[in-house]
Each structure stands twice: as structure tokens, then as C-alpha cells.
Coordinates of C-alpha atoms in Angstrom, one line a residue:
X41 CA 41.9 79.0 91.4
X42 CA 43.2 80.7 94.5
X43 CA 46.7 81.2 94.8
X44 CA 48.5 81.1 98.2
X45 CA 48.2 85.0 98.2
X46 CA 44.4 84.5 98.2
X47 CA 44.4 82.2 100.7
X48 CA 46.0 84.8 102.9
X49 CA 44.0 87.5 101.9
X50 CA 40.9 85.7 103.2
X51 CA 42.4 85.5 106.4
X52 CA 44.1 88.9 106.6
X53 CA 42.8 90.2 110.0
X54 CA 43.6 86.6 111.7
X55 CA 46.8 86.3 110.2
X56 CA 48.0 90.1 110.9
X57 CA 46.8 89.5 115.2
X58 CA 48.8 85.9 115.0
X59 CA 51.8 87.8 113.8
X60 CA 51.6 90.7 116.0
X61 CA 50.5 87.9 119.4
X62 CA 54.1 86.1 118.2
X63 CA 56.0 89.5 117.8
X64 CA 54.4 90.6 121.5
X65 CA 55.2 86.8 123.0
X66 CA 59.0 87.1 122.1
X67 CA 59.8 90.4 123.7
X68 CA 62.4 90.0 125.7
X69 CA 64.8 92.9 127.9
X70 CA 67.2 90.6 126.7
X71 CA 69.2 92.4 123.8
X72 CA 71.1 89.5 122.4
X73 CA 67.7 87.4 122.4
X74 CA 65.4 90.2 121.4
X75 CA 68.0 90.6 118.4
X76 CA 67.6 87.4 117.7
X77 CA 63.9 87.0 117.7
X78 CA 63.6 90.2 115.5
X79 CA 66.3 88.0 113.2
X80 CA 63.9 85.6 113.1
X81 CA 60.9 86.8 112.5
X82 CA 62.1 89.0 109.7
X83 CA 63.3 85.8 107.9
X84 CA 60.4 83.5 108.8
X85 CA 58.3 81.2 106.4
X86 CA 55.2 80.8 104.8
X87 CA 53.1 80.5 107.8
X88 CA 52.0 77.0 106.4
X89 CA 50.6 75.9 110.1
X90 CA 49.1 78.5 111.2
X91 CA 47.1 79.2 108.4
X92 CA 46.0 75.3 108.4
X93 CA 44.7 76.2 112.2
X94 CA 43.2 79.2 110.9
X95 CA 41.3 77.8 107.7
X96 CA 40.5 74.5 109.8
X97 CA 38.6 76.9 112.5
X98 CA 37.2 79.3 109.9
X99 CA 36.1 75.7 108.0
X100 CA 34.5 74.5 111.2
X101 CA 32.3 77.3 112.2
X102 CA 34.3 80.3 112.3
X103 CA 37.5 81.6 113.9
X104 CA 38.0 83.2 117.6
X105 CA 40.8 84.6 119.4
X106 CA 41.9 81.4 120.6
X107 CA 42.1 80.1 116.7
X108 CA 44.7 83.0 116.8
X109 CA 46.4 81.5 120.0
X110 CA 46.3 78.0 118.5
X111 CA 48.0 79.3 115.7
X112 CA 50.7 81.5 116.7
X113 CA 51.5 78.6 119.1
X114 CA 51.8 76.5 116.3
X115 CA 54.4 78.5 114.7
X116 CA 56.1 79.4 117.6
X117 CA 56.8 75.5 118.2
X118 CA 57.7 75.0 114.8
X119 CA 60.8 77.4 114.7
X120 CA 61.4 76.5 118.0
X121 CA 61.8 72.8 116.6
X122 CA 63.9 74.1 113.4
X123 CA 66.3 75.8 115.9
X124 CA 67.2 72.4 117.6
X125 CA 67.3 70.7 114.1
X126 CA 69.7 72.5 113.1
X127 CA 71.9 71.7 116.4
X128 CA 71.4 68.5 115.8
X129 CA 71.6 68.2 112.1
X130 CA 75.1 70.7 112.1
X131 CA 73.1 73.4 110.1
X132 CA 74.6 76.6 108.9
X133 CA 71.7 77.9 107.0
X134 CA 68.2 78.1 106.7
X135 CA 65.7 80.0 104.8
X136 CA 68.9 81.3 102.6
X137 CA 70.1 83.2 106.3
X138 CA 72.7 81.6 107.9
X139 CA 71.2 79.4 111.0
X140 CA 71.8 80.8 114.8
X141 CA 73.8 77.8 115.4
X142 CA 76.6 78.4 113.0
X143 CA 76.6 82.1 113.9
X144 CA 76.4 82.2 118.0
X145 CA 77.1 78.6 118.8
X146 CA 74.8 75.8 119.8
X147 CA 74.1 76.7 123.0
X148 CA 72.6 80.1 121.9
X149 CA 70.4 77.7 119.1
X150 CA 68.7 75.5 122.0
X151 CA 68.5 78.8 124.7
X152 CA 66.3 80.7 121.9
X153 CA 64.7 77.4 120.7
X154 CA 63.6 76.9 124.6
X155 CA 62.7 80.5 124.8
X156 CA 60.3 80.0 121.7
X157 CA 59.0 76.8 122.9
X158 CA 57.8 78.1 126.7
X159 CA 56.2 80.9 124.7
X160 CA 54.2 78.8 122.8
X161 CA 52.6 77.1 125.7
X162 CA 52.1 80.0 127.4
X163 CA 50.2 81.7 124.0
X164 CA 48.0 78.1 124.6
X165 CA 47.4 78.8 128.4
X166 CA 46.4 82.1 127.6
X167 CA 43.3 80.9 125.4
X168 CA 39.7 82.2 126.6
X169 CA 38.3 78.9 126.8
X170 CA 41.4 77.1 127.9
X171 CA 41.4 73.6 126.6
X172 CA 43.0 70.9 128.0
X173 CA 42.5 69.0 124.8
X174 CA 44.8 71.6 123.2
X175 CA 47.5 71.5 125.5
X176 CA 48.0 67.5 125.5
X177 CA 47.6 67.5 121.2
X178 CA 50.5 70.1 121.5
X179 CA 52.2 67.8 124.7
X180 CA 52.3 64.8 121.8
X181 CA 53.4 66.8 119.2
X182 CA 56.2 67.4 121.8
X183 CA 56.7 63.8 122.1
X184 CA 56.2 62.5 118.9
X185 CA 58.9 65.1 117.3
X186 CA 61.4 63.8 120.0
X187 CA 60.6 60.5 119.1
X188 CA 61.2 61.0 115.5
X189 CA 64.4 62.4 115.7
X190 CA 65.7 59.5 117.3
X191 CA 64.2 56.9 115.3
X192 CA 65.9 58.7 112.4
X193 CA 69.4 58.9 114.6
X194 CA 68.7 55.4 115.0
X195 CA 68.6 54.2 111.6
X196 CA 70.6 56.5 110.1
X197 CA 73.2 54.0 111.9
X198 CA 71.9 50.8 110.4
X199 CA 70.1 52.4 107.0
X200 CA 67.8 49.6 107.7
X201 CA 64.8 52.6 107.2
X202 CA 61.4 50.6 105.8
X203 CA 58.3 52.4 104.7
X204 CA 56.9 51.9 107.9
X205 CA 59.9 53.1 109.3
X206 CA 59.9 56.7 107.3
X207 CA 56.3 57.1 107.6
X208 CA 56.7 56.8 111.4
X209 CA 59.7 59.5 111.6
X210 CA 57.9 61.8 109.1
X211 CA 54.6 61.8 110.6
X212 CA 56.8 62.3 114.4
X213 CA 58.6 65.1 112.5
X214 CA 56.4 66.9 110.2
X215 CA 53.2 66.0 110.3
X216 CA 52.1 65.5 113.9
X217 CA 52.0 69.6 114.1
X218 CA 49.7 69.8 111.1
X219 CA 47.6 67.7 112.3
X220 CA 47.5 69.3 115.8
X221 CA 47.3 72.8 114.1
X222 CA 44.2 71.8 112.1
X223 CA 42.2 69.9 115.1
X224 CA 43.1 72.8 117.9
X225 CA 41.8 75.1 115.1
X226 CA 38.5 73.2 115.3
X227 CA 38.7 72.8 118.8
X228 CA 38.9 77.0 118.9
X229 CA 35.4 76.5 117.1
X230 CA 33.7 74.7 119.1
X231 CA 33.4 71.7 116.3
X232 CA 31.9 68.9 116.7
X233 CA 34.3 65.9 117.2
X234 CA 33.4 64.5 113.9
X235 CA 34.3 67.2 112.4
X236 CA 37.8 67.6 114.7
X237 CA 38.7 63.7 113.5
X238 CA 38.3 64.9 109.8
X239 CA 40.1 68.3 110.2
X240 CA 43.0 66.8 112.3
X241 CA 43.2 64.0 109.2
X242 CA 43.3 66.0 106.7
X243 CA 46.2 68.0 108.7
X244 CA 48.0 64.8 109.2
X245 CA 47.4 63.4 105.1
X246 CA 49.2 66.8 104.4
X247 CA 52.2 67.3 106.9
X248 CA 53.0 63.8 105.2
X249 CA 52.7 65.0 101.4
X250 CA 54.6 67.9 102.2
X251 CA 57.5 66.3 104.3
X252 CA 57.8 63.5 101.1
X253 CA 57.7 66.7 98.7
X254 CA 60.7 68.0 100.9
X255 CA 62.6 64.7 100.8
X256 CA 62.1 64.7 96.9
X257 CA 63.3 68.2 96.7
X258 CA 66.1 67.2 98.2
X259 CA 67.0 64.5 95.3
X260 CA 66.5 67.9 93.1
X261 CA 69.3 69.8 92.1
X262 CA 67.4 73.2 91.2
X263 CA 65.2 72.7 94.1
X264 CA 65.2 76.1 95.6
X265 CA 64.8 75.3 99.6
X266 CA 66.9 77.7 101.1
X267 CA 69.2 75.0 102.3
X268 CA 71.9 72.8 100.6
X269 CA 70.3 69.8 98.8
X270 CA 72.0 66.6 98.5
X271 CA 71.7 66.9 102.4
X272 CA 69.5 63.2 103.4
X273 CA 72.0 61.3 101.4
X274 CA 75.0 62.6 103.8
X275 CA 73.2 62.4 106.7
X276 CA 72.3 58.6 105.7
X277 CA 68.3 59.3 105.8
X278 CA 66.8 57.1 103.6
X279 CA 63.5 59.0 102.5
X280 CA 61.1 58.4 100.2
X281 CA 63.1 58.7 97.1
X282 CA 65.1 55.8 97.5
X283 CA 62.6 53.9 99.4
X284 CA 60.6 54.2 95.9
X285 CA 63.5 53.3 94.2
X286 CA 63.8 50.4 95.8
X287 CA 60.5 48.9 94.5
X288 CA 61.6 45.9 92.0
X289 CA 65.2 46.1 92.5
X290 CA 66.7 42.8 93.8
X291 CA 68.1 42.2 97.1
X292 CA 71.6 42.2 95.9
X293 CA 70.9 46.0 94.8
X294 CA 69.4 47.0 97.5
X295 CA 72.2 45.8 99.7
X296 CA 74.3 47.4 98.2
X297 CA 72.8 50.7 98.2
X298 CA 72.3 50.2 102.1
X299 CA 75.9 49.5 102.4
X300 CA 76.6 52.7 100.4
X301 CA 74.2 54.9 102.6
X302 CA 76.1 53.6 105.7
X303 CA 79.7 54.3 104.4
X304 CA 78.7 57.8 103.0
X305 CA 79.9 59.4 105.9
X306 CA 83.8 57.8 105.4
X307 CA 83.4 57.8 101.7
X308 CA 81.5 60.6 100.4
X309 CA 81.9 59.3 97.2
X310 CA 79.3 57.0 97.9
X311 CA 76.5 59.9 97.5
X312 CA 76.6 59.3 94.0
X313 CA 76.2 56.2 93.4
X314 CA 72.8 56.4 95.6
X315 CA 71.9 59.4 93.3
X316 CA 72.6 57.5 90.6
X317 CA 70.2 54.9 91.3
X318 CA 67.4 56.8 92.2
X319 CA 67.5 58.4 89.1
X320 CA 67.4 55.3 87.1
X321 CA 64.7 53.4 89.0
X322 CA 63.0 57.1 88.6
X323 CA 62.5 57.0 92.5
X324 CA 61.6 60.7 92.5
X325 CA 58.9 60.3 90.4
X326 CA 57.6 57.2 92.4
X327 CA 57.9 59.3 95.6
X328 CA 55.9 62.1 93.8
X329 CA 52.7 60.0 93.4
X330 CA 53.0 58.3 96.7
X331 CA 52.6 62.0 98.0
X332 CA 49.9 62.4 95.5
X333 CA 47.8 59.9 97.2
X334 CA 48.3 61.5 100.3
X335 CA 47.2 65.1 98.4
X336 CA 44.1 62.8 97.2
X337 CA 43.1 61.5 100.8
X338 CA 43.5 64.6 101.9
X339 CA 40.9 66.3 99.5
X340 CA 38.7 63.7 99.6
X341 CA 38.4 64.1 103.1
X342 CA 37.1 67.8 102.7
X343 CA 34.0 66.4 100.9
X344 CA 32.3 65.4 103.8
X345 CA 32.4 69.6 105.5
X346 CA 29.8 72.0 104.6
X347 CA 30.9 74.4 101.5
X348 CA 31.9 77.5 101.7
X349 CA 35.0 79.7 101.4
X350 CA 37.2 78.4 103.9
X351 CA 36.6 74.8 102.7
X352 CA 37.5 75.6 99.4
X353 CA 40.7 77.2 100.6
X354 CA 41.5 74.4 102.1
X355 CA 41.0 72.2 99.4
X356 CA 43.8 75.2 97.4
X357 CA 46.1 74.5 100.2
X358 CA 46.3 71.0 99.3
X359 CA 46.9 71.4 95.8
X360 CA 49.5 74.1 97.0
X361 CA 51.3 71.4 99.0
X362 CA 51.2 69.1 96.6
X363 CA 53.2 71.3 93.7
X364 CA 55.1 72.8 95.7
X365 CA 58.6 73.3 93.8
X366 CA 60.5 74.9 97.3

């Protein structure tokens, strides 16, 4: 079984000219920001999107220059999005670094978020055969993550959050990018749109697995995420843990875990007692298999591409998502 290491060896070449297309579109004469941007990149993640793009293009016929585009811009917007989270959330750290936020303010934080962002379009408008399709998936994205926020700004005022509710903000916030990553990836192609509705799919099943295996790593003291857990709680997000634990308890128990989520932030006391009953309604484990299913549709949907390598790579980055322990 190939390990995430694999999966990155297969696409070595791709992956090295994405990295070196982001480290080219961030220069900047700027010192503070070109610090920054070194900062960055030097302490940047797994690549998890644009290696979706990549597989999805090399899975629907083979991957081009502008599958490198597509991708870098696909990171690009991601930090840039992390870097007005964190304004918005009041984060000091990320990634185990402290966040630019809490070291040069927030004004810095949305400036080099901005910067980050306009690059990413312009690594789009840069493509060879320039897309308009691309450009409006990554205009939604755009939308949708906006959108997201301020459902979850909304309810984290009323903790009236329902299923439909989370699966809205999570889609807005997590996995409207991989879904656009994996259908511009086929776009780069030149797939067919069958085979763009089941790439872009199977992006979207698994932005949602991983965003509900983030929210129950949250619930997880030893969960290693390079941020404070214990975080949704305080922020009076109700995610998929609780929502879970809410199956079969009775209304009265449910109120009043509702009312606890909403007086967290005066009594931060309160915390544990939503902890509490997670753990003995065993909402993390509920929240687990409903990710599952998503890890499920998502594979299934892979059986209806051609074989070959960078299907079957696909089919390990599913199962990575899915057991993912950070």
C-alpha cells in the first residue's frame, strides 16, 4: 500500500515545478513581506490540495503545465485563507510556529493573506490554455469560504448548528477547494465532463471527511495538529462530535448542552461539561464513521475511472485522509 511518501514520489517532477512557481510567485522587493513569505513556506503543510489537482489531472489523462498552475494556485489560496482565519479566529499558532497575526499584528496577517490571494489568480491567468471555467470554480471557492465563515459567526451566537447547518459551513470552508483543486486538475487535462463531475466529487466527499477528521481531532487530547485542541468548544462551534452526540439524547439534554456551548465564553467552565458528554454518548466515534461514509463515497466514486497509477493513488489518498491522526 502506498504511503503518502509514495504518493509524492510519483509526482516528484510536478510537485518540485508547483513549489518552485509558488516560491517564484511570492517574490517580492519587499523585505518585511519577502521574510515573511520565506517564513511561510519553510513551515508549510502537506500539500494536500495540490497534490489532489495533480493526481486528479494525472488520473484524467495526464498532467500539463497548467495542472502545475492549478495547483500551486490552489495552495496559494489555501494559506492565504489560513492567514485570515487566524485574524479572525484570534490565532497565535499554527503548524507548531507561532501565526503572523500574533507576531506582527493583524493588519500584517490580511496584507500577506491578500498578497497570497492576488498571486494565486494571477498563477490561474497565467495558464496556457486559460480557462474561464477555472477561474469562476476558484471565484466560488472565494465565495463559498466567505460564506462559511459567517454562517459559523452566525451560529456560533445562537449554537443552534444542525447537520445541515455544519455540512454547509464545512463544505464553504474546507471542502469547496478540494473539490475545485480536483476538477481544475481535470480541466488542465482536457477531461471529459463526466469525468470532471466525478473528479470534482470525489474532491468534495474528501475536503468533508477531512474537515470532520479535523473537528474530531479537536475532541482528542493527544491529537498532534500543531494548534491548541479544545479550541471549537471555546469558540462555540458545534462540529461533528457533538452533533453525533446528540443522536438519542433527549431534548432536555440537548438544551442544555446548547445553553452550555453559548455561555462557554462567560463561563469557561462550561467546556467540560460539553466534553464530558461527548465522551459518553461516544460522539467521536459516531463522527468517525460518518467521515467514513464520506471516505466510502469517495472510493467508490474512483471505480468508474480507467486503472492505472494515478487512480490507485488516489484511491491511497483517501484512505490517508481518512486515518489521519494529525
Amino acid at each position: 500500500m502506498q504511503s503518502y511518501s509514495n504518493i509524492q514520489s510519483l509526482l516528484q517532477t510536478p510537485l518540485r515545478e508547483t513549489s518552485e512557481l509558488i516560491r517564484k510567485s511570492l517574490e517580492s522587493d519587499i523585505s518585511l513581506l519577502e521574510g515573511i513569505n520565506r517564513h511561510l513556506l519553510d513551515h508549510s503543510g502537506k500539500f494536500l490540495r495540490p497534490v489532489l489537482c495533480l493526481l486528479s489531472a494525472g488520473a484524467a489523462g495526464g498532467i500539463t503545465a497548467d495542472s502545475v498552475r492549478y495547483a500551486a494556485a490552489s495552495e496559494l489560496l489555501h494559506n492565504a485563507t489560513l492567514l485570515h482565519d487566524d485574524v479572525v479566529d484570534g490565532s497565535t499558532s499554527r503548524r507548531g510556529e507561532p501565526t503572523v497575526s500574533a507576531v506582527l499584528g493583524s493588519p500584517a496577517a490580511v496584507l500577506v493573506g491578500d498578497f497570497w490571494l492576488v498571486r494565486a489568480v494571477q498563477c490561474i491567468l497565467g495558464s496556457e490554455n486559460s480557462d474561464d471555467r477555472v477561474i469562476r470554480l476558484f471565484a466560488a471557492t472565494l465565495s463559498h469560504l466567505s460564506e462559511g465563515e459567517m454562517l459559523q459567526m452566525e451560529k456560533a451566537g445562537t449554537a443552534d448548528t444542525s447537520r445541515e447547518d455544519y455540512l454547509r459551513i464545512i463544505f464553504s470552508k474546507t471542502a469547496s477547494l478540494f473539490k475545485t483543486a480536483a476538477t481544475a486538475g481535470a480541466i488542465s487535462a482536457g477531461a471529459p465532463q463526466d469525468v470532471e463531475q466525478i473528479l470534482g466529487e470525489f474532491g468534495r466527499c474528501i475536503g468533508i471527511a477531512f474537515q470532520m477528521q479535523d473537528d474530531i481531532l479537536d475532541y482528542t487530547p493527544s491529537a498532534s495538529l500543531g494548534k491548541p485542541t479544545g479550541q471549537d468548544i471555546m469558540e462555540q462551534k458545534i462540529t461533528a462530535p457533538l452533533l453525533m452526540a446528540f443522536e438519542g439524547a433527549s431534548y432536555e439534554e440537548e438544551s442544555s448542552i446548547r445553553s452550555a456551548v453559548r455561555g462557554v465564553i462567560d463561563n469557561p467552565s462550561l467546556a467540560e461539561e460539553v466534553r464530558d458528554f461527548v465522551a459518553s454518548r461516544r460522539g467521536t466515534a459516531k463522527a468517525a464513521g460518518w467521515a467514513s461514509d464520506y471516505i466510502a463515497k469517495a472510493e467508490a466514486l474512483l471505480e468508474k475511472l480507467p486503472e492505472g497509477e494515478y487512480r490507485d493513488a488516489l484511491l491511497e489518498f483517501a484512505r490517508i485522509v481518512g486515518e489521519r491522526k494529525k
